[in-house]
Amino acid sequence: MTTTTAPLLKTTGMGINFGGLKAVDEVNLQVDPGEIVGLIGPNGAGKTTCFNMITGVYKPSRGSIELAGARIDGKSTPSINHLGIARTFQNIRLFRQLTVLDNVRVALHRQAGYGLLGALLRLSPYRRAEVSMRQRAEYLLDVFGLAERRWDRAGDLPYGEQRKLEVVRALATEPKLLLLDEPAAGMNPQETATLTALIQRLRQEFKVSVLLIEHDMSLVMKVCDRIYVLDYGKEIARGTPPEIQSNQQVIKAYLGEA
Amino acid sequence: MTSVIEFFTSLGSTIFSSLDLIGVYVILALGLNLINGMAGMFSIGHAGFWAVGAYTAAAITVHDPLSTPWPVTLALSIIAAIAVTGFAGLVLALPCSRLAGDYLAIATLGFSIIVVSLLYNLDFVGAATGLSTPTYVSKGFIWLMVALSLLFYYRLQYSNLGRTILALREDEIAAQSIGVNRVRLKILVLVLGAGMAGLAGALFANSATYINPAGFEFDQSIKILTMVVLGGLGSLTGVVLAAVLLTLLPEVLRLVNLADYQMLVFSVLLIVMVLVRPQGILGRKELWDLPLLRRYWRPSGPLRVALGSVEVKS
Ligand SMILES: Nc1ncnc2c1ncn2[C@@H]1O[C@H](COP(=O)(O)OP(=O)(O)O)[C@@H](O)[C@H]1O
Ligand SMILES: [Mg+2]
């Protein structure tokens, strides 16, 4: 960056309490355009809660969240998505009864450009939009190797493919920032390798920045430019993958948990 | 032999004379299926919307406030019934759509009870005696409206809007994460479902010789709900099938002199269904998903032509 552009995502002193528990406290994250940033830490550290605050599922008790310089904390989940943040879920949340194709197509809903009347009359705007949405969905499914599955019920997919489908669905909303919550959980090494390549492709081809929660350290170290480490809701370290790998506090946090 | 022929003859005429009522119930069940099946909300007072539609239409055809020729009066009564009932849906939806599911059930239940007790006391619509209504619509017209309602439901479901409604049913949090506006969509669903009940009400008021408050009591709401559950929440063709069967059932029982056992048969049928096929006759499938029919036709839309592929997975 030559000019001083605002970071894509910036949280300042972000925190939230659940009852007496400070689940997240004083967390300052930053993701710049084009970056892949890791967010790691032991179970219960508050990583998913950070995602929930960034996407408006929870309202932070303290601090602010900015997207490209504009405050987004306090906005609703749908409007935060419209502004350019999409996510996947640690406990998969697909539209299980819908087809794989429809899981992606529904995420394209904002580009339809026809409403109730258009749907009822099925005039040319409807036809044009449906054809282009179908093509876009097919393309994205193809990139992620799911095209063959288009007519399967999403709930019938094997675990690894469900995780990939969640990424496709999020990507279909054309976000600037993609939040991935343990995308490799439950994947075999081969699937993880494919996912690694896909995450890198997200940046190159789809121009999205990524904030990645992941327990698979080889994946994190391979794809991330920078990493934040949380423990008990607080940041305990930040740095490049080699810096994090040799950080004593990080090692202790992970060993202490095991 | 002659008695068998006699039976089928009277069965035929029973079905024929019930055709208008069947059509009304099909539209009612479709509207509730939109709310409870497609959107996964839980409304239980559908007869309340039906009553609003019927009485709005009747008030117009009986009092004929603009003194218009009867086809115009009929058209006005249908449009007004849909609009007023849709508005009632909007008023109920506004507070409920922000709240969790159970509130809608309570609100619609309360609404239907209030509507009926108001009707019992409003003199200008005949109070408990009800209203004698002109019969402006034929069976053919009713079934034309049924066909339009089916087309409406079908095209809504297989559209951009329909997919977002289905997504909301499947997982509200995930749907919102891809930018689906939950409140707006739930309001729309309730307005459309109520509006369909308004249409059913207008058709009912314009085909029956009289309407009274007793015809819209809570047992009617249960009946419509049973059609939706029996047909398979969310299944378009299943719900139509259930609406036809459940409307005919009491008539057929009367025919074989078992009218006294109507409630018993209903209850046994429900229990058997819940035990044997809790997902309803067709579950979430449609008639065209059945192997026999699938060979000949399934929905496709323009995409099948454009991309050479089939749209709906069984
Ligand atoms: N909705 C909630 N209500 C109460 N406690 C919560 C809620 N969500 C998360 N927590 C608590 O916050 C802490 C952090 O959880 P989470 O963000 O899921 O951790 P991680 O994703 O890092 O494993 C945990 O102690 C968890 O029990
Ligand atoms: Mg988590």
Coordinates of C-alpha atoms and ligand atoms in Angstrom, one line a residue:
Chain A
M1 CA 0.0 0.0 0.0
T2 CA 1.5 3.3 -1.0
T3 CA -1.3 5.6 0.3
T4 CA -2.7 5.3 3.8
T5 CA -5.9 3.4 3.1
A6 CA -8.0 2.4 6.0
P7 CA -7.6 -1.2 7.1
L8 CA -10.4 -3.5 5.8
L9 CA -11.3 -4.6 9.3
K10 CA -10.3 -3.0 12.5
T11 CA -11.6 -3.8 16.0
T12 CA -10.6 -1.5 18.8
G13 CA -10.9 -2.7 22.4
M14 CA -13.7 -5.1 21.4
G15 CA -15.1 -7.0 24.3
I16 CA -18.3 -8.8 25.5
N17 CA -19.5 -10.2 28.8
F18 CA -21.8 -13.2 29.3
G19 CA -23.1 -12.8 32.8
G20 CA -19.9 -12.4 34.9
L21 CA -17.7 -14.0 32.2
K22 CA -15.5 -11.6 30.1
A23 CA -15.7 -13.9 27.1
V24 CA -13.7 -11.4 25.0
D25 CA -11.8 -8.5 26.4
E26 CA -9.9 -5.7 24.8
V27 CA -9.3 -7.4 21.4
N28 CA -7.7 -5.3 18.7
L29 CA -7.7 -7.1 15.4
Q30 CA -6.7 -5.7 12.0
V31 CA -7.1 -7.2 8.5
D32 CA -5.7 -5.3 5.6
P33 CA -7.0 -5.7 2.0
G34 CA -5.6 -8.9 0.5
E35 CA -4.5 -10.3 3.8
I36 CA -5.1 -13.8 5.2
V37 CA -5.0 -13.5 9.0
G38 CA -5.2 -16.3 11.5
L39 CA -7.1 -16.2 14.8
I40 CA -6.0 -19.1 17.0
G41 CA -6.2 -20.1 20.6
P42 CA -7.4 -22.9 22.8
N43 CA -11.0 -24.0 22.9
G44 CA -13.2 -21.4 24.7
A45 CA -10.7 -18.6 24.1
G46 CA -13.4 -16.4 22.5
K47 CA -12.6 -16.8 18.8
T48 CA -16.1 -17.7 17.6
T49 CA -17.5 -14.9 19.9
C50 CA -15.2 -12.5 18.0
F51 CA -16.8 -13.6 14.7
N52 CA -20.3 -13.3 16.3
M53 CA -19.5 -9.7 17.3
I54 CA -18.0 -8.8 13.9
T55 CA -21.1 -10.1 12.1
G56 CA -23.6 -8.5 14.4
V57 CA -24.9 -11.7 16.0
Y58 CA -23.8 -10.3 19.3
K59 CA -23.5 -6.6 20.2
P60 CA -20.1 -5.9 21.7
S61 CA -20.3 -4.6 25.3
R62 CA -17.1 -2.5 24.7
G63 CA -15.1 -1.1 21.9
S64 CA -15.7 -0.5 18.2
I65 CA -15.6 -2.4 14.9
E66 CA -14.8 -0.7 11.7
L67 CA -15.1 -2.0 8.1
A68 CA -13.0 0.1 5.7
G69 CA -13.1 3.0 8.1
A70 CA -16.8 3.0 8.9
R71 CA -18.3 1.8 12.1
I72 CA -20.3 -1.4 11.8
D73 CA -20.8 -2.4 15.4
G74 CA -24.5 -2.2 16.3
K75 CA -25.6 -2.9 12.7
S76 CA -27.7 -5.9 12.0
T77 CA -26.3 -9.2 10.6
P78 CA -27.9 -8.8 7.2
S79 CA -26.7 -5.3 6.7
I80 CA -23.1 -6.2 7.8
N81 CA -23.2 -8.9 5.1
H82 CA -24.4 -6.3 2.6
L83 CA -21.4 -4.1 3.6
G84 CA -19.1 -6.9 2.7
I85 CA -18.5 -9.5 5.4
A86 CA -19.5 -13.1 5.1
R87 CA -18.8 -16.1 7.3
T88 CA -18.9 -19.8 7.8
F89 CA -19.9 -21.5 11.1
Q90 CA -18.0 -23.8 13.4
N91 CA -21.0 -26.0 13.9
I92 CA -22.1 -26.2 10.2
R93 CA -25.3 -24.3 9.4
L94 CA -26.3 -25.2 5.9
F95 CA -29.9 -25.1 4.6
R96 CA -30.0 -28.9 5.0
Q97 CA -33.3 -29.6 3.2
L98 CA -32.3 -27.5 0.2
T99 CA -30.2 -28.7 -2.7
V100 CA -26.5 -27.9 -2.8
L101 CA -27.3 -25.6 -5.8
D102 CA -30.0 -23.8 -3.9
N103 CA -27.7 -23.2 -0.9
V104 CA -25.5 -21.2 -3.2
R105 CA -28.2 -19.7 -5.3
V106 CA -30.0 -18.3 -2.3
A107 CA -26.8 -16.5 -1.3
L108 CA -26.9 -14.7 -4.7
H109 CA -30.4 -13.3 -3.8
R110 CA -29.3 -9.7 -3.9
Q111 CA -28.3 -9.8 -7.5
A112 CA -31.7 -11.1 -8.7
G113 CA -33.1 -7.7 -9.4
Y114 CA -36.7 -9.0 -9.7
G115 CA -39.3 -9.1 -7.0
L116 CA -42.6 -10.8 -6.2
L117 CA -44.3 -9.6 -9.4
G118 CA -41.4 -10.6 -11.5
A119 CA -41.4 -14.1 -10.0
L120 CA -45.2 -14.4 -10.6
L121 CA -45.1 -13.2 -14.2
R122 CA -41.8 -14.7 -15.1
L123 CA -41.0 -12.0 -17.6
S124 CA -37.6 -11.6 -19.1
P125 CA -35.9 -10.0 -16.0
Y126 CA -36.8 -13.2 -14.2
R127 CA -35.4 -15.4 -16.9
R128 CA -32.2 -13.4 -17.3
A129 CA -31.6 -13.2 -13.5
E130 CA -32.3 -16.9 -13.0
V131 CA -30.0 -18.0 -15.8
S132 CA -27.1 -15.8 -14.6
M133 CA -27.6 -16.8 -11.0
R134 CA -27.6 -20.4 -12.0
Q135 CA -24.4 -19.9 -14.0
R136 CA -22.7 -18.1 -11.2
A137 CA -23.7 -20.8 -8.7
E138 CA -22.5 -23.5 -11.0
Y139 CA -19.2 -21.7 -11.5
L140 CA -18.6 -21.4 -7.8
L141 CA -19.5 -25.0 -7.1
D142 CA -17.2 -26.1 -9.9
V143 CA -14.3 -24.2 -8.4
F144 CA -14.8 -26.0 -5.1
G145 CA -15.3 -29.4 -6.7
L146 CA -19.0 -29.6 -5.7
A147 CA -20.6 -29.3 -9.2
E148 CA -21.4 -33.0 -9.3
R149 CA -23.3 -32.6 -6.1
R150 CA -25.7 -29.9 -7.2
W151 CA -28.9 -31.9 -6.8
D152 CA -28.0 -33.5 -3.5
R153 CA -29.6 -32.4 -0.4
A154 CA -27.0 -30.3 1.5
G155 CA -27.7 -32.3 4.6
D156 CA -26.7 -35.5 2.8
L157 CA -23.2 -34.4 1.9
P158 CA -20.2 -35.8 3.8
Y159 CA -18.8 -33.6 6.4
G160 CA -15.8 -32.2 4.5
E161 CA -18.1 -31.2 1.5
Q162 CA -20.5 -29.5 3.9
R163 CA -17.7 -27.3 5.1
K164 CA -16.7 -26.5 1.6
L165 CA -20.3 -25.7 0.7
E166 CA -20.4 -23.2 3.5
V167 CA -17.4 -21.5 2.1
V168 CA -19.1 -21.4 -1.3
R169 CA -22.3 -20.0 0.1
A170 CA -20.4 -17.2 1.9
L171 CA -18.3 -16.4 -1.1
A172 CA -21.4 -16.1 -3.3
T173 CA -22.4 -13.0 -1.4
E174 CA -19.3 -11.4 -2.9
P175 CA -17.7 -10.3 0.4
K176 CA -14.6 -8.2 0.8
L177 CA -13.8 -10.1 4.0
L178 CA -14.5 -13.8 4.6
L179 CA -14.6 -15.1 8.2
L180 CA -13.8 -18.9 8.3
D181 CA -14.5 -20.7 11.5
E182 CA -12.5 -23.9 11.6
P183 CA -13.1 -24.8 8.0
A184 CA -10.8 -27.9 8.2
A185 CA -12.5 -29.4 11.2
G186 CA -13.4 -33.0 10.4
M187 CA -11.5 -33.0 7.1
N188 CA -9.0 -35.7 6.2
P189 CA -5.4 -34.6 5.3
Q190 CA -6.2 -34.8 1.6
E191 CA -9.3 -32.6 1.9
T192 CA -7.3 -30.2 4.1
A193 CA -4.7 -29.9 1.4
T194 CA -7.3 -29.1 -1.2
L195 CA -8.8 -26.5 1.2
T196 CA -5.4 -24.9 1.7
A197 CA -5.1 -24.3 -2.0
L198 CA -8.7 -23.0 -2.2
I199 CA -8.1 -20.5 0.6
Q200 CA -5.1 -19.2 -1.3
R201 CA -7.2 -19.0 -4.4
L202 CA -9.8 -17.0 -2.5
R203 CA -7.4 -14.2 -2.2
Q204 CA -5.9 -14.4 -5.7
E205 CA -9.0 -15.0 -7.8
F206 CA -11.8 -13.6 -5.7
K207 CA -9.9 -10.8 -4.1
V208 CA -11.3 -11.4 -0.7
S209 CA -9.4 -11.0 2.6
V210 CA -9.7 -13.8 5.1
L211 CA -9.8 -14.0 8.8
L212 CA -9.3 -17.7 9.7
I213 CA -10.0 -19.6 12.9
E214 CA -8.3 -23.0 12.7
H215 CA -6.9 -25.6 14.9
D216 CA -4.9 -27.3 12.2
M217 CA -1.6 -25.5 12.7
S218 CA 0.1 -26.7 9.5
L219 CA -2.8 -25.1 7.6
V220 CA -2.6 -21.9 9.6
M221 CA 1.1 -21.6 9.3
K222 CA 1.0 -22.3 5.5
V223 CA -1.7 -19.7 4.5
C224 CA -1.6 -16.9 7.0
D225 CA 0.3 -13.7 6.6
R226 CA -0.2 -12.8 10.3
I227 CA -1.7 -14.5 13.3
Y228 CA -3.4 -13.4 16.5
V229 CA -3.5 -15.7 19.5
L230 CA -6.3 -15.5 22.0
D231 CA -6.5 -17.1 25.4
Y232 CA -9.3 -16.6 28.0
G233 CA -10.7 -13.8 25.8
K234 CA -7.5 -11.8 25.7
E235 CA -4.9 -11.4 23.0
I236 CA -1.7 -13.0 24.2
A237 CA 0.4 -12.8 21.0
R238 CA 0.5 -11.5 17.5
G239 CA 2.9 -11.9 14.7
T240 CA 4.0 -13.8 11.6
P241 CA 3.8 -17.6 11.6
P242 CA 7.5 -18.2 12.5
E243 CA 7.1 -15.6 15.4
I244 CA 4.0 -17.4 16.7
Q245 CA 5.6 -20.8 16.4
S246 CA 8.5 -19.8 18.7
N247 CA 6.4 -17.7 21.1
Q248 CA 6.7 -19.2 24.6
Q249 CA 3.4 -17.8 25.8
V250 CA 1.6 -19.4 22.9
I251 CA 3.2 -22.8 23.5
K252 CA 2.3 -22.6 27.1
A253 CA -1.4 -21.7 26.4
Y254 CA -1.7 -24.7 24.0
L255 CA 0.2 -27.2 26.3
G256 CA -1.8 -26.0 29.3
E257 CA -5.0 -26.8 27.5
A258 CA -4.0 -30.2 26.2
Chain B
M1 CA -75.1 -54.4 -7.6
T2 CA -77.7 -51.7 -7.8
S3 CA -76.7 -50.5 -4.4
V4 CA -73.1 -50.2 -5.4
I5 CA -74.1 -48.1 -8.4
E6 CA -76.3 -46.1 -6.2
F7 CA -73.4 -45.5 -3.8
F8 CA -71.1 -44.3 -6.5
T9 CA -73.8 -42.1 -8.0
S10 CA -74.4 -40.3 -4.7
L11 CA -70.7 -40.2 -4.0
G12 CA -70.3 -38.5 -7.4
S13 CA -73.0 -35.9 -6.6
T14 CA -71.6 -35.4 -3.1
I15 CA -68.2 -34.6 -4.6
F16 CA -69.7 -32.4 -7.2
S17 CA -71.8 -30.4 -4.7
S18 CA -68.7 -30.1 -2.4
L19 CA -66.5 -28.7 -5.2
D20 CA -66.8 -25.1 -4.2
L21 CA -66.1 -25.9 -0.5
I22 CA -63.1 -28.0 -1.6
G23 CA -61.8 -25.1 -3.6
V24 CA -62.1 -22.7 -0.7
Y25 CA -60.3 -25.1 1.7
V26 CA -57.5 -25.7 -0.9
I27 CA -56.8 -22.0 -1.0
L28 CA -57.0 -21.8 2.8
A29 CA -54.6 -24.7 3.2
L30 CA -52.2 -23.2 0.6
G31 CA -52.1 -19.9 2.5
L32 CA -51.4 -21.6 5.8
N33 CA -48.8 -23.8 4.1
L34 CA -47.0 -20.7 2.9
I35 CA -46.7 -19.5 6.5
N36 CA -46.2 -22.8 8.4
G37 CA -44.7 -25.0 5.7
M38 CA -42.6 -22.8 3.4
A39 CA -41.6 -20.2 6.0
G40 CA -41.6 -22.5 9.0
M41 CA -43.5 -20.0 11.1
F42 CA -46.3 -21.2 13.3
S43 CA -49.7 -19.6 12.8
I44 CA -52.7 -21.4 14.2
G45 CA -55.7 -19.0 13.9
H46 CA -56.1 -19.2 10.1
A47 CA -59.9 -19.2 10.3
G48 CA -59.7 -15.7 11.8
F49 CA -58.2 -14.4 8.5
W50 CA -60.8 -16.4 6.6
A51 CA -63.6 -14.8 8.6
V52 CA -62.2 -11.3 8.0
G53 CA -62.1 -12.0 4.2
A54 CA -65.6 -13.6 4.2
Y55 CA -67.2 -10.7 6.1
T56 CA -65.4 -8.0 4.2
A57 CA -66.7 -9.5 1.0
A58 CA -70.2 -10.1 2.4
A59 CA -70.4 -6.5 3.7
I60 CA -69.7 -5.3 0.2
T61 CA -72.0 -7.6 -1.7
V62 CA -74.9 -7.4 0.8
H63 CA -74.8 -3.6 1.3
D64 CA -73.5 -2.8 -2.1
P65 CA -72.3 0.6 -1.0
L66 CA -71.4 1.9 -4.4
S67 CA -74.5 0.5 -6.2
T68 CA -72.4 -1.1 -8.9
P69 CA -73.4 -3.8 -11.4
W70 CA -72.9 -7.2 -9.8
P71 CA -69.7 -8.3 -11.5
V72 CA -68.1 -5.1 -10.4
T73 CA -69.4 -5.6 -6.9
L74 CA -68.0 -9.1 -6.9
A75 CA -64.6 -7.9 -8.1
L76 CA -64.6 -5.2 -5.5
S77 CA -65.6 -7.6 -2.7
I78 CA -62.7 -10.0 -3.7
I79 CA -60.1 -7.2 -3.9
A80 CA -61.3 -5.6 -0.6
A81 CA -61.3 -9.0 1.1
I82 CA -57.7 -9.7 0.1
A83 CA -56.6 -6.2 1.0
V84 CA -58.3 -6.0 4.4
T85 CA -57.1 -9.5 5.4
G86 CA -53.6 -8.9 4.1
F87 CA -53.6 -5.7 6.2
A88 CA -54.7 -7.8 9.3
G89 CA -51.8 -10.1 8.6
L90 CA -49.5 -7.1 8.4
V91 CA -50.8 -5.7 11.8
L92 CA -50.2 -9.1 13.4
A93 CA -46.8 -9.6 11.8
L94 CA -45.3 -6.2 12.8
P95 CA -44.8 -7.1 16.5
C96 CA -44.5 -10.8 16.0
S97 CA -41.8 -11.0 13.3
R98 CA -39.2 -9.6 15.7
L99 CA -40.1 -12.1 18.4
A100 CA -39.5 -15.8 18.6
G101 CA -41.9 -18.3 16.9
D102 CA -44.3 -19.0 19.7
Y103 CA -45.6 -15.5 19.8
L104 CA -47.1 -15.7 16.4
A105 CA -49.1 -18.8 17.4
I106 CA -50.5 -17.0 20.4
A107 CA -51.1 -13.8 18.5
T108 CA -53.0 -15.6 15.6
L109 CA -54.9 -17.7 18.1
G110 CA -56.0 -14.6 20.0
F111 CA -56.7 -12.7 16.8
S112 CA -59.1 -15.5 15.6
I113 CA -60.9 -15.6 18.9
I114 CA -61.3 -11.8 18.9
V115 CA -62.6 -11.7 15.3
V116 CA -65.2 -14.4 16.0
S117 CA -66.5 -12.8 19.2
L118 CA -66.7 -9.4 17.5
L119 CA -68.7 -11.0 14.7
Y120 CA -71.1 -12.5 17.2
N121 CA -71.8 -8.9 18.5
L122 CA -71.7 -6.7 15.4
D123 CA -75.3 -6.1 14.3
F124 CA -74.5 -4.6 10.9
V125 CA -73.2 -8.0 9.8
G126 CA -76.0 -9.9 11.4
A127 CA -74.4 -10.8 14.7
A128 CA -75.0 -14.5 15.7
T129 CA -77.5 -15.0 12.9
G130 CA -75.1 -14.0 10.2
L131 CA -75.7 -12.7 6.7
S132 CA -77.6 -14.0 3.8
T133 CA -75.2 -13.5 0.9
P134 CA -75.8 -13.4 -2.9
T135 CA -74.2 -16.3 -4.8
Y136 CA -72.2 -14.6 -7.5
V137 CA -69.5 -17.1 -8.1
S138 CA -69.7 -20.5 -9.8
K139 CA -67.7 -23.6 -9.1
G140 CA -65.8 -22.9 -12.3
F141 CA -64.8 -19.5 -11.1
I142 CA -63.7 -20.8 -7.7
W143 CA -61.5 -23.4 -9.4
L144 CA -60.0 -20.8 -11.6
M145 CA -59.0 -19.0 -8.5
V146 CA -57.6 -22.3 -7.1
A147 CA -55.5 -22.7 -10.2
L148 CA -54.3 -19.1 -9.9
S149 CA -53.4 -19.7 -6.2
L150 CA -51.5 -22.8 -7.1
L151 CA -49.6 -21.0 -9.8
F152 CA -48.9 -18.2 -7.3
Y153 CA -47.6 -20.5 -4.6
Y154 CA -45.6 -22.5 -7.1
R155 CA -43.9 -19.5 -8.8
L156 CA -43.3 -17.9 -5.4
Q157 CA -41.5 -21.1 -4.1
Y158 CA -39.4 -21.5 -7.1
S159 CA -38.1 -17.9 -7.2
N160 CA -35.5 -15.9 -5.6
L161 CA -37.9 -14.8 -3.0
G162 CA -39.1 -18.3 -2.4
R163 CA -35.5 -19.5 -1.9
T164 CA -34.8 -16.9 0.8
I165 CA -38.1 -17.9 2.5
L166 CA -37.0 -21.5 2.5
A167 CA -33.5 -20.5 3.8
L168 CA -35.1 -18.6 6.6
R169 CA -37.1 -21.7 7.6
E170 CA -34.0 -23.9 7.4
D171 CA -31.7 -21.7 9.5
E172 CA -32.4 -18.1 10.5
I173 CA -28.9 -17.3 11.7
A174 CA -27.3 -18.7 8.5
A175 CA -29.9 -16.9 6.3
Q176 CA -29.2 -13.6 8.0
S177 CA -25.4 -14.2 7.6
I178 CA -26.0 -14.2 3.8
G179 CA -27.9 -10.9 4.0
V180 CA -31.5 -12.2 4.2
N181 CA -33.7 -9.7 6.1
R182 CA -35.6 -11.8 8.5
V183 CA -38.2 -9.3 9.7
R184 CA -39.1 -8.0 6.2
L185 CA -39.5 -11.5 4.9
K186 CA -41.7 -12.8 7.7
I187 CA -44.0 -9.8 7.4
L188 CA -44.3 -10.5 3.7
V189 CA -45.1 -14.2 4.3
L190 CA -47.8 -13.4 6.8
V191 CA -49.4 -10.8 4.6
L192 CA -49.4 -13.2 1.6
G193 CA -50.7 -16.1 3.6
A194 CA -53.4 -14.0 5.2
G195 CA -54.3 -12.5 1.8
M196 CA -54.9 -15.9 0.4
A197 CA -57.3 -16.6 3.3
G198 CA -59.0 -13.3 2.4
L199 CA -59.5 -14.6 -1.2
A200 CA -60.9 -17.9 0.2
G201 CA -63.2 -15.9 2.4
A202 CA -64.4 -13.8 -0.5
L203 CA -65.1 -17.0 -2.6
F204 CA -66.8 -18.6 0.3
A205 CA -69.1 -15.6 1.0
N206 CA -69.9 -15.3 -2.7
S207 CA -70.8 -19.0 -3.1
A208 CA -72.5 -19.9 0.2
T209 CA -76.1 -18.7 0.7
Y210 CA -75.3 -17.4 4.1
I211 CA -72.3 -17.0 6.5
N212 CA -72.4 -16.8 10.3
P213 CA -69.7 -16.5 13.0
A214 CA -70.1 -20.1 14.1
G215 CA -68.6 -21.2 10.7
F216 CA -65.2 -19.6 11.6
E217 CA -64.7 -20.9 15.1
F218 CA -61.4 -22.4 16.3
D219 CA -62.3 -26.0 15.1
Q220 CA -62.0 -24.6 11.6
S221 CA -58.5 -23.3 12.3
I222 CA -57.6 -26.8 13.5
K223 CA -59.1 -28.3 10.4
I224 CA -57.0 -26.1 8.1
L225 CA -53.9 -26.8 10.2
T226 CA -54.6 -30.6 10.0
M227 CA -54.7 -30.3 6.2
V228 CA -51.3 -28.7 6.2
V229 CA -49.8 -31.1 8.6
L230 CA -51.4 -34.1 7.0
G231 CA -50.3 -33.1 3.5
G232 CA -46.8 -32.6 4.6
L233 CA -45.6 -29.2 5.8
G234 CA -44.3 -27.4 2.8
S235 CA -45.5 -29.8 0.2
L236 CA -47.6 -28.0 -2.3
T237 CA -49.3 -31.1 -3.9
G238 CA -49.5 -32.9 -0.6
V239 CA -51.5 -30.1 1.0
V240 CA -53.9 -29.9 -1.9
L241 CA -54.5 -33.6 -1.6
A242 CA -55.1 -33.4 2.1
A243 CA -57.4 -30.4 1.7
V244 CA -59.5 -32.3 -0.8
L245 CA -59.7 -35.5 1.3
L246 CA -60.4 -33.8 4.6
T247 CA -63.2 -31.6 3.0
L248 CA -64.8 -34.7 1.5
L249 CA -64.4 -37.0 4.5
P250 CA -67.4 -35.6 6.5
E251 CA -69.5 -35.6 3.4
V252 CA -68.7 -39.2 2.6
L253 CA -69.3 -40.2 6.2
R254 CA -72.7 -38.6 6.1
L255 CA -73.4 -40.6 2.9
V256 CA -72.7 -43.9 4.6
N257 CA -74.6 -42.8 7.7
L258 CA -71.6 -42.5 9.9
A259 CA -71.8 -38.8 10.4
D260 CA -72.0 -39.3 14.1
Y261 CA -68.6 -40.8 14.1
Q262 CA -66.9 -38.0 12.2
M263 CA -64.8 -36.8 15.2
L264 CA -63.8 -40.4 15.9
V265 CA -62.7 -41.0 12.3
F266 CA -60.8 -37.7 12.3
S267 CA -59.0 -38.5 15.5
V268 CA -58.1 -42.1 14.5
L269 CA -56.9 -40.8 11.1
L270 CA -54.6 -38.2 12.8
I271 CA -53.2 -40.7 15.3
V272 CA -52.5 -43.2 12.6
M273 CA -50.8 -40.5 10.5
V274 CA -48.7 -39.3 13.4
L275 CA -47.6 -42.9 14.2
V276 CA -47.1 -44.2 10.6
R277 CA -46.2 -41.1 8.6
P278 CA -45.5 -38.2 10.9
Q279 CA -44.0 -36.2 8.0
G280 CA -47.5 -36.1 6.3
I281 CA -48.7 -37.9 3.2
L282 CA -46.0 -36.6 0.9
G283 CA -43.5 -35.2 3.5
R284 CA -41.6 -32.4 1.8
K285 CA -41.9 -34.1 -1.5
E286 CA -44.3 -33.2 -4.3
L287 CA -46.5 -35.5 -6.4
W288 CA -44.1 -35.1 -9.3
D289 CA -41.3 -36.4 -7.2
L290 CA -43.1 -39.8 -7.1
P291 CA -41.4 -42.3 -9.4
L292 CA -44.5 -42.9 -11.4
L293 CA -45.1 -39.2 -12.3
R294 CA -41.5 -38.2 -12.4
R295 CA -41.0 -40.0 -15.7
Y296 CA -43.4 -37.7 -17.4
W297 CA -43.1 -34.3 -15.8
R298 CA -41.3 -32.3 -13.2
P299 CA -41.0 -28.5 -12.8
S300 CA -38.2 -26.9 -14.7
G301 CA -38.7 -23.3 -15.7
P302 CA -36.6 -21.6 -18.3
L303 CA -33.4 -22.9 -16.8
R304 CA -34.0 -26.4 -18.0
V305 CA -34.0 -25.1 -21.5
A306 CA -31.1 -22.8 -20.9
L307 CA -28.8 -25.2 -19.2
G308 CA -30.2 -28.6 -20.1
S309 CA -30.8 -29.6 -16.5
V310 CA -33.6 -30.5 -14.2
E311 CA -34.5 -28.1 -11.4
V312 CA -35.9 -30.0 -8.5
K313 CA -34.4 -32.9 -6.7
S314 CA -36.7 -35.5 -5.3
Ligands
LIG1 N1 -24.1 -17.1 24.0 C1 -23.3 -17.3 25.0 N2 -23.7 -17.3 26.3 C2 -22.8 -17.5 27.3 N3 -21.6 -17.8 27.1 C3 -21.1 -17.9 25.9 C4 -21.9 -17.7 24.8 N4 -21.1 -17.8 23.6 C5 -19.9 -18.1 24.1 N5 -19.9 -18.2 25.4 C6 -18.7 -18.5 26.2 O1 -17.7 -17.6 25.8 C7 -16.4 -18.3 25.8 C8 -15.8 -18.3 24.4 O2 -16.5 -19.1 23.6 P1 -16.1 -19.2 22.0 O3 -16.0 -17.9 21.4 O4 -17.1 -20.2 21.4 O5 -14.7 -19.9 22.1 P2 -13.8 -20.5 20.9 O6 -14.5 -20.3 19.6 O7 -12.5 -19.8 21.0 O8 -13.6 -21.9 21.2 C9 -16.7 -19.7 26.3 O9 -16.4 -19.8 27.7 C10 -18.2 -19.9 26.0 O10 -18.7 -20.8 26.9
MG2 MG -15.2 -21.6 18.3

